[in-house]
C-alpha positions in Angstrom: 89.0 106.9 85.2 89.3 110.2 83.4 86.3 111.6 85.2 87.7 110.5 88.6 91.1 112.1 87.8 89.5 115.2 86.6 87.6 115.4 89.9 90.8 115.0 91.8 92.5 117.7 89.8 89.6 120.1 90.3 89.6 119.4 94.0 93.4 120.1 94.1 92.9 123.4 92.3 90.1 124.4 94.6 92.2 123.7 97.6 95.1 125.8 96.4 92.9 128.7 95.2 91.0 128.7 98.5 94.1 128.7 100.6 97.1 130.0 98.8 96.3 133.7 98.6 96.3 134.2 102.4 99.1 131.8 103.4 102.7 131.3 102.5 105.0 128.6 103.7 108.5 129.7 104.7 111.0 128.3 102.3 114.3 129.8 103.3 116.6 128.4 105.9 116.3 130.0 109.3 112.7 131.0 108.8 110.1 129.3 110.9 107.6 127.4 108.7 104.1 128.1 109.7 101.7 125.2 110.4 98.7 126.3 108.3 97.0 122.9 108.2 94.9 123.9 111.2 93.9 127.1 109.3 93.1 125.3 106.1 89.6 123.7 106.5 89.5 122.4 102.9 92.7 120.4 103.3 91.5 119.0 106.6 88.2 118.0 104.9 90.2 116.3 102.1 92.3 114.4 104.6 89.2 113.4 106.6 87.2 112.3 103.5 89.8 110.7 101.2 93.0 109.7 103.1 92.8 106.6 105.3 94.8 106.3 108.5 97.5 104.2 106.8 98.1 106.9 104.2 96.1 105.6 101.2 94.1 108.2 99.1 90.8 106.5 98.2 88.7 107.2 95.1 85.4 106.2 96.5 83.6 106.5 93.1 85.7 103.8 91.5 85.5 100.7 93.7 87.6 102.3 96.5 90.7 102.3 94.3 93.9 104.2 94.6 96.0 105.8 91.9 99.5 107.0 92.1 98.5 110.5 90.9 96.1 110.8 93.9 99.0 109.8 96.2 101.3 112.3 94.6 98.9 115.2 94.6 98.0 114.6 98.3 101.7 114.6 99.1 102.1 117.9 97.3 99.2 119.5 99.3 100.5 118.1 102.6 103.8 120.0 101.7 101.8 123.1 101.0 99.9 122.6 104.3 103.2 121.9 106.2 101.5 118.7 107.3 104.4 116.4 107.8 102.5 113.7 109.6 100.1 113.2 106.7 103.1 113.5 104.2 104.9 110.7 106.1 101.8 108.5 106.0 101.3 109.0 102.3 105.0 108.4 101.6 105.1 105.2 103.6 101.9 103.8 102.1 102.9 104.7 98.5 106.4 103.2 98.9 105.2 100.0 100.5 102.2 99.3 98.3 102.9 100.9 95.0 106.7 100.5 94.8 107.1 97.1 96.5 108.9 98.9 99.4 111.6 100.3 97.2 111.3 103.7 95.6 114.9 103.6 94.6 114.4 100.5 92.4 110.8 100.6 91.3 108.5 103.3 90.0 105.1 103.2 91.7 102.3 101.3 90.0 99.6 103.6 88.9 96.6 101.5 90.0 95.8 99.7 93.2 92.6 98.3 94.4 90.1 95.3 94.3 89.8 93.1 91.2 86.2 92.8 90.0 86.1 89.0 89.9 89.1 88.4 92.1 90.0 88.0 95.7 88.7 90.4 98.3 92.2 91.7 99.2 93.4 94.8 97.5 96.5 94.7 95.4 98.3 96.3 92.5 96.0 96.1 89.5 98.3 97.6 86.9 102.1 97.7 87.6 102.8 100.3 85.0 103.8 103.7 86.3 102.2 107.1 85.5 104.8 109.7 84.5 102.9 112.6 85.9 102.7 110.9 89.3 106.4 110.0 89.1 107.4 113.6 88.5 105.2 115.0 91.3 106.5 112.3 93.7 110.1 113.2 92.8 109.4 116.9 93.3 107.6 116.3 96.6 110.4 114.3 98.0 113.1 116.8 97.0 111.0 119.7 98.5 110.2 117.7 101.7 113.8 116.9 102.2 114.8 120.5 101.8 111.9 122.1 103.8 111.9 119.6 106.7 115.6 118.8 106.5 115.0 115.0 106.1 117.8 113.5 104.0 116.0 110.1 103.5 113.5 111.9 101.2 116.2 113.1 98.9 
């Protein structure tokens, strides 16, 4: 697991370093936020390679599992890319599958996927939360609410 998470962290750092110096997202009211996702090929490649249509970030190296940290980091980068469509998909999937449909009452489970000897349907494998993912999710929701003026996020 540590190796997979380390890989996600390196991918996240590479995405920021490759994109951030030449782009900035408008953050003050009245400014038009740019839509850089079309200009950010690494983000588009990450979305195409790791985020399913329903909004699940898949770790293909570990039995197609999903971890809350991966969901939270992807939500952060969708904010950076001003990619609200992807952010919404990630938000909905995370809330439905990792928090039992209720962020306000249940922290997201950190591990979701297929049991080795269990049924073929994916499910929460460890209901414990991961504090780093919880903090990133909270930050992402606060910023998304502010940047996109969506009160349900906050």
